[in-house]
GROMACS .gro file of N, CA and C in nm:
model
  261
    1UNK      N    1   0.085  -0.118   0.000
    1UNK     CA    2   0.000   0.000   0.000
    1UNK      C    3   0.089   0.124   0.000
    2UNK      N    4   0.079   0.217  -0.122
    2UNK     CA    5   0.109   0.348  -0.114
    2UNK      C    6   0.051   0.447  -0.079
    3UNK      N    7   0.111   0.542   0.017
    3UNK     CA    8   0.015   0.660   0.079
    3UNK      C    9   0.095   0.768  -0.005
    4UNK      N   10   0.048   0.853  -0.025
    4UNK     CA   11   0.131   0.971  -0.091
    4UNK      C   12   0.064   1.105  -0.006
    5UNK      N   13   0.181   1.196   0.052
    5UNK     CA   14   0.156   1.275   0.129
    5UNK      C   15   0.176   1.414   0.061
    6UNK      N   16   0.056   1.513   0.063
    6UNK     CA   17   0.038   1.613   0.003
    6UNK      C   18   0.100   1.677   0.149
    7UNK      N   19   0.234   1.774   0.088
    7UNK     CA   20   0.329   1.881   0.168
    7UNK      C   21   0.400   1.902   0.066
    8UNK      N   22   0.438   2.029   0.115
    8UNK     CA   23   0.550   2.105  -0.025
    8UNK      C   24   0.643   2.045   0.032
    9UNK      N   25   0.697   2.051  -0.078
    9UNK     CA   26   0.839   1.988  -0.097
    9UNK      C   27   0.988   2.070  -0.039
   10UNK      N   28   1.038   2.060   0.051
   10UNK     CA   29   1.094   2.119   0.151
   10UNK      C   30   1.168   2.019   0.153
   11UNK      N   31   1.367   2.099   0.141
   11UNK     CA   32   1.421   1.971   0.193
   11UNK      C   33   1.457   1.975   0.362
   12UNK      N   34   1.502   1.896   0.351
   12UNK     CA   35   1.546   1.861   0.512
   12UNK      C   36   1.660   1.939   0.593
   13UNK      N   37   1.751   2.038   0.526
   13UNK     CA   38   1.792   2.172   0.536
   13UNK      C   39   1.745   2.268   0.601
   14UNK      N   40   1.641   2.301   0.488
   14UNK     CA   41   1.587   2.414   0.440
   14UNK      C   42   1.449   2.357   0.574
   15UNK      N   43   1.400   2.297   0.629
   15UNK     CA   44   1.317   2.269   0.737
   15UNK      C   45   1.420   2.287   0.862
   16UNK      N   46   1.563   2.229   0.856
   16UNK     CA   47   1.648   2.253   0.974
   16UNK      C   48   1.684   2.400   1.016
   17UNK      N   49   1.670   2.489   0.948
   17UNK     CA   50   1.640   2.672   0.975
   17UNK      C   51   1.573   2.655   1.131
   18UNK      N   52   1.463   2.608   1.115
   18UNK     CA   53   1.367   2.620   1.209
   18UNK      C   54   1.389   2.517   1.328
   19UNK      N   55   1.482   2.424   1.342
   19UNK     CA   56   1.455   2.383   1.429
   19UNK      C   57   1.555   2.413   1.552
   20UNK      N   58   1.607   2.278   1.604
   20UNK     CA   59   1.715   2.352   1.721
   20UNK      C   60   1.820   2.378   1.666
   21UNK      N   61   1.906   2.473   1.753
   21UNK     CA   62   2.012   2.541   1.735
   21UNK      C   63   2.121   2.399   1.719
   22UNK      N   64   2.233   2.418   1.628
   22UNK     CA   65   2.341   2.331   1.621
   22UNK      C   66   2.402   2.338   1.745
   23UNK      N   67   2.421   2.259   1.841
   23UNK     CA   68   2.442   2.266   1.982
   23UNK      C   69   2.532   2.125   2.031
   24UNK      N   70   2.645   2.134   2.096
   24UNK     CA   71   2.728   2.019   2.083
   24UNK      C   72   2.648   1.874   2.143
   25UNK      N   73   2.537   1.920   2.217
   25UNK     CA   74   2.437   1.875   2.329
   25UNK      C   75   2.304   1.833   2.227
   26UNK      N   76   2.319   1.808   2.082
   26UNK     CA   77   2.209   1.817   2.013
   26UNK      C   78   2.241   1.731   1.894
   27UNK      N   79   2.200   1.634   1.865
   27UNK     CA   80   2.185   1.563   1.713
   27UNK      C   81   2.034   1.511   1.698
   28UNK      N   82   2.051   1.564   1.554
   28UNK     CA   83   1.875   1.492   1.518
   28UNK      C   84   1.904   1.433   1.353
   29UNK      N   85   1.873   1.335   1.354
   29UNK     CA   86   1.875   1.227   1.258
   29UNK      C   87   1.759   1.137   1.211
   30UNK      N   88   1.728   1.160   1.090
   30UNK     CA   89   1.647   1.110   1.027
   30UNK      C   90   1.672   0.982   0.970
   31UNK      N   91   1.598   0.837   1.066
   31UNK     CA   92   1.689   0.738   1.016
   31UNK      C   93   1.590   0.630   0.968
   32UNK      N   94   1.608   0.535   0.838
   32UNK     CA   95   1.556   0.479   0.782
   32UNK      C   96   1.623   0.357   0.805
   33UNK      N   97   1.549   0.238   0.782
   33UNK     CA   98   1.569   0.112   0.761
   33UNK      C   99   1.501   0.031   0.701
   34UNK      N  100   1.544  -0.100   0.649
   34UNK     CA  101   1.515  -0.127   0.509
   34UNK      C  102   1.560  -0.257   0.477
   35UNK      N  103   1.492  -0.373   0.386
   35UNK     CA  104   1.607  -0.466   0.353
   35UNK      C  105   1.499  -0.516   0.214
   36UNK      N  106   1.592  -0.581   0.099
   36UNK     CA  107   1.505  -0.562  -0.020
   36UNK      C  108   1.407  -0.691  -0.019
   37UNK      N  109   1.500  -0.814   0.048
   37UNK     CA  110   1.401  -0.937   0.057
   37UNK      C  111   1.384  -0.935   0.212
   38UNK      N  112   1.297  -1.096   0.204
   38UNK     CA  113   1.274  -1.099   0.367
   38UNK      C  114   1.448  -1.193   0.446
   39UNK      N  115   1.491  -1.240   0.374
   39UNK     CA  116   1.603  -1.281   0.414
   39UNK      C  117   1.711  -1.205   0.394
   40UNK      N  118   1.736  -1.106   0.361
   40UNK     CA  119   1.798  -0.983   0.336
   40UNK      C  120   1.926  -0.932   0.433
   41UNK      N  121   1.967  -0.913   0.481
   41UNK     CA  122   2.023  -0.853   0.608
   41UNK      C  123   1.980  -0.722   0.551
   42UNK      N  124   1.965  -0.614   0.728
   42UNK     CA  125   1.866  -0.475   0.701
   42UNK      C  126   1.968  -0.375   0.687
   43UNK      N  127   1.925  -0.282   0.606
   43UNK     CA  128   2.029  -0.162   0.594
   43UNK      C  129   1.969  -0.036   0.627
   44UNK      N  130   2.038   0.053   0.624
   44UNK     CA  131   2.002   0.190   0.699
   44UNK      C  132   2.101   0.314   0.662
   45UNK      N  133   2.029   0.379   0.662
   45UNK     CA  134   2.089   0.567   0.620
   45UNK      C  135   2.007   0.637   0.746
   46UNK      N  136   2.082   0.716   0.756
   46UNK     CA  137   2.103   0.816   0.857
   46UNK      C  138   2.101   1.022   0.759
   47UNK      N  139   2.013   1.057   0.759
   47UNK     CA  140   2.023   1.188   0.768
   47UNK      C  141   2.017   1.295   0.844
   48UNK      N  142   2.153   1.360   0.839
   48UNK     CA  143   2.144   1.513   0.980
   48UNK      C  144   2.027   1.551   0.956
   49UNK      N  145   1.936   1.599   1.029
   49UNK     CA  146   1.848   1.718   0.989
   49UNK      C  147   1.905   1.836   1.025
   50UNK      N  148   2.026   1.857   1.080
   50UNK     CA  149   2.116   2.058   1.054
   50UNK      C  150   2.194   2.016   0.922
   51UNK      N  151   2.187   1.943   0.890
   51UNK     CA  152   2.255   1.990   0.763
   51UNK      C  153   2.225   1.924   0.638
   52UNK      N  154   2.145   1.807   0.630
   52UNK     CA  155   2.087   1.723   0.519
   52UNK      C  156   2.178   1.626   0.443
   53UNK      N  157   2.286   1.589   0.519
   53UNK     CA  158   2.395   1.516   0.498
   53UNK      C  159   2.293   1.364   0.486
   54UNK      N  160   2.293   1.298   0.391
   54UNK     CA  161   2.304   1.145   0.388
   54UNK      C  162   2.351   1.058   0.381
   55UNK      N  163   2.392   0.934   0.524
   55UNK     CA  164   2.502   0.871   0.495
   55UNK      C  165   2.424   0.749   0.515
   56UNK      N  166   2.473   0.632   0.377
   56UNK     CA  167   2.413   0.477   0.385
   56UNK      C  168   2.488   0.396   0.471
   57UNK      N  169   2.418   0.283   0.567
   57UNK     CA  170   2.517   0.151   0.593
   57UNK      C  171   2.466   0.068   0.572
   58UNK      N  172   2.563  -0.025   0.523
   58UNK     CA  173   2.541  -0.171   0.450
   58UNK      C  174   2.439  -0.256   0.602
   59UNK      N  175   2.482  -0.238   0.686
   59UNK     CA  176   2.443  -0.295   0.804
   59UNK      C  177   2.393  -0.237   0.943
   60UNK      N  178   2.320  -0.276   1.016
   60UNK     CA  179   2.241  -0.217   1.145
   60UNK      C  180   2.386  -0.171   1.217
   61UNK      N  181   2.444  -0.267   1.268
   61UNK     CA  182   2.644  -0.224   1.311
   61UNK      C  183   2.666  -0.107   1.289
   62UNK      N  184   2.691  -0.057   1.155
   62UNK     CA  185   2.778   0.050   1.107
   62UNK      C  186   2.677   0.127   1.172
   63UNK      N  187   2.589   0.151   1.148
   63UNK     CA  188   2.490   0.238   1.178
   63UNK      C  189   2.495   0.275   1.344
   64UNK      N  190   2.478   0.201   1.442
   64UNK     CA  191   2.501   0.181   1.544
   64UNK      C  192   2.668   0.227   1.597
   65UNK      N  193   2.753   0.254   1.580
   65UNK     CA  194   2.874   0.288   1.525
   65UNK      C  195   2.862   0.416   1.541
   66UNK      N  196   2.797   0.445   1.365
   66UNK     CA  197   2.829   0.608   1.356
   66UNK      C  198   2.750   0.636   1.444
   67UNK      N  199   2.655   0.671   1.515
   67UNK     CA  200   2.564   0.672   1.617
   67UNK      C  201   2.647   0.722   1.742
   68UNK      N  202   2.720   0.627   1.775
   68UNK     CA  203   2.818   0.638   1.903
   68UNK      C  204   2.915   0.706   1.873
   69UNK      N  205   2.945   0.717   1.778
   69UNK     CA  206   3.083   0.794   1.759
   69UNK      C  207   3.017   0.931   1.757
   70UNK      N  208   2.920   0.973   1.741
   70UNK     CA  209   2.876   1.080   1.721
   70UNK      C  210   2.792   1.163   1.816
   71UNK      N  211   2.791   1.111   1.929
   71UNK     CA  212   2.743   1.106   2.049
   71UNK      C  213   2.859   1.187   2.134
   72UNK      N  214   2.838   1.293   2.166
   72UNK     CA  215   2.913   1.347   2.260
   72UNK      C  216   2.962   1.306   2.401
   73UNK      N  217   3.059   1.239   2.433
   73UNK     CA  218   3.083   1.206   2.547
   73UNK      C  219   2.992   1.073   2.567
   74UNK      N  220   2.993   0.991   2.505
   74UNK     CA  221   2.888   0.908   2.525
   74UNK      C  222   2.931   0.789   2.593
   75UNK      N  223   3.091   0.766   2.625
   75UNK     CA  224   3.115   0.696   2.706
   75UNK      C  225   3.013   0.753   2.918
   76UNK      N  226   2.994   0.869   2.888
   76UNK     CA  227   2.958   0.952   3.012
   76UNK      C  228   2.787   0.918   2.982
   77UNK      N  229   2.754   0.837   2.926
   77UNK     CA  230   2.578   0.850   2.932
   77UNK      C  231   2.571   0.661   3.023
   78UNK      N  232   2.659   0.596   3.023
   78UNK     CA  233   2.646   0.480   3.143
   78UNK      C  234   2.651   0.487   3.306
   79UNK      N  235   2.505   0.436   3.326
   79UNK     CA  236   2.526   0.481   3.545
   79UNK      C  237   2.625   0.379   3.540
   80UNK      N  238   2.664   0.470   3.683
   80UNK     CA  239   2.794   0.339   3.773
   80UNK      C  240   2.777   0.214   3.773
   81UNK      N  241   2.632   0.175   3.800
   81UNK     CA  242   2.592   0.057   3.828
   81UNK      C  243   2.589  -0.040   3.686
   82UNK      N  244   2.597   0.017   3.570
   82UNK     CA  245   2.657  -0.089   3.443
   82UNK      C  246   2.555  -0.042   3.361
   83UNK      N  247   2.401   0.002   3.379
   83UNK     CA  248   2.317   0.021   3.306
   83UNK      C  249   2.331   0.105   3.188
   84UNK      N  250   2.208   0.121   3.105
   84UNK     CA  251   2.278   0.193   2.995
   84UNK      C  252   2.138   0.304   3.015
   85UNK      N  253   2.180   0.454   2.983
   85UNK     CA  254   2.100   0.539   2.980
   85UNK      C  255   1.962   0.543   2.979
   86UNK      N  256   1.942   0.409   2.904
   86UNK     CA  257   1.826   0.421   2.794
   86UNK      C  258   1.722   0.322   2.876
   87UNK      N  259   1.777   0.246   2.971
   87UNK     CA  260   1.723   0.120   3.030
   87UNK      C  261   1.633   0.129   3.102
   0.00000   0.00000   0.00000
């Protein structure tokens, strides 16, 4: 099933004007995933929304990767106790 969404056509830039300030404390990423069969392994792109950069990975990993690497201090987002931020 195709939905087709009536909005002007605005890229993802040109919408990042408006949103938050580029802030070292700030990433927003527009991220897709995908695989062409059902046995497939899944792939994924990642777009900044401050700057409309699109980057593909062959694999969930890489993706997960650039993610962390891109994470400010993100060794500093684990409590003492071993948990992970998110838990």
């Amino acid at each position: 099933m195709c939905i087709e969404a009536n909005h002007s056509e605005t890229s993802v830039a040109q919408r990042s004007k408006n949103a938050q300030p580029t802030s070292p404390n700030y990433r927003a990423y527009l991220v897709r995933l995908w695989r062409d069969e059902a046995q497939e392994p899944w792939r994924a792109s990642a777009q900044s929304v401050q700057s409309g950069e699109l980057i593909r990975f062959a694999t969930l990993e890489e993706l997960f990767a650039f993610l962390e690497i891109h994470m400010p201090d993100s060794s500093q987002m684990s409590h003492a106790d071993g948990c992970s931020a998110l838990d």
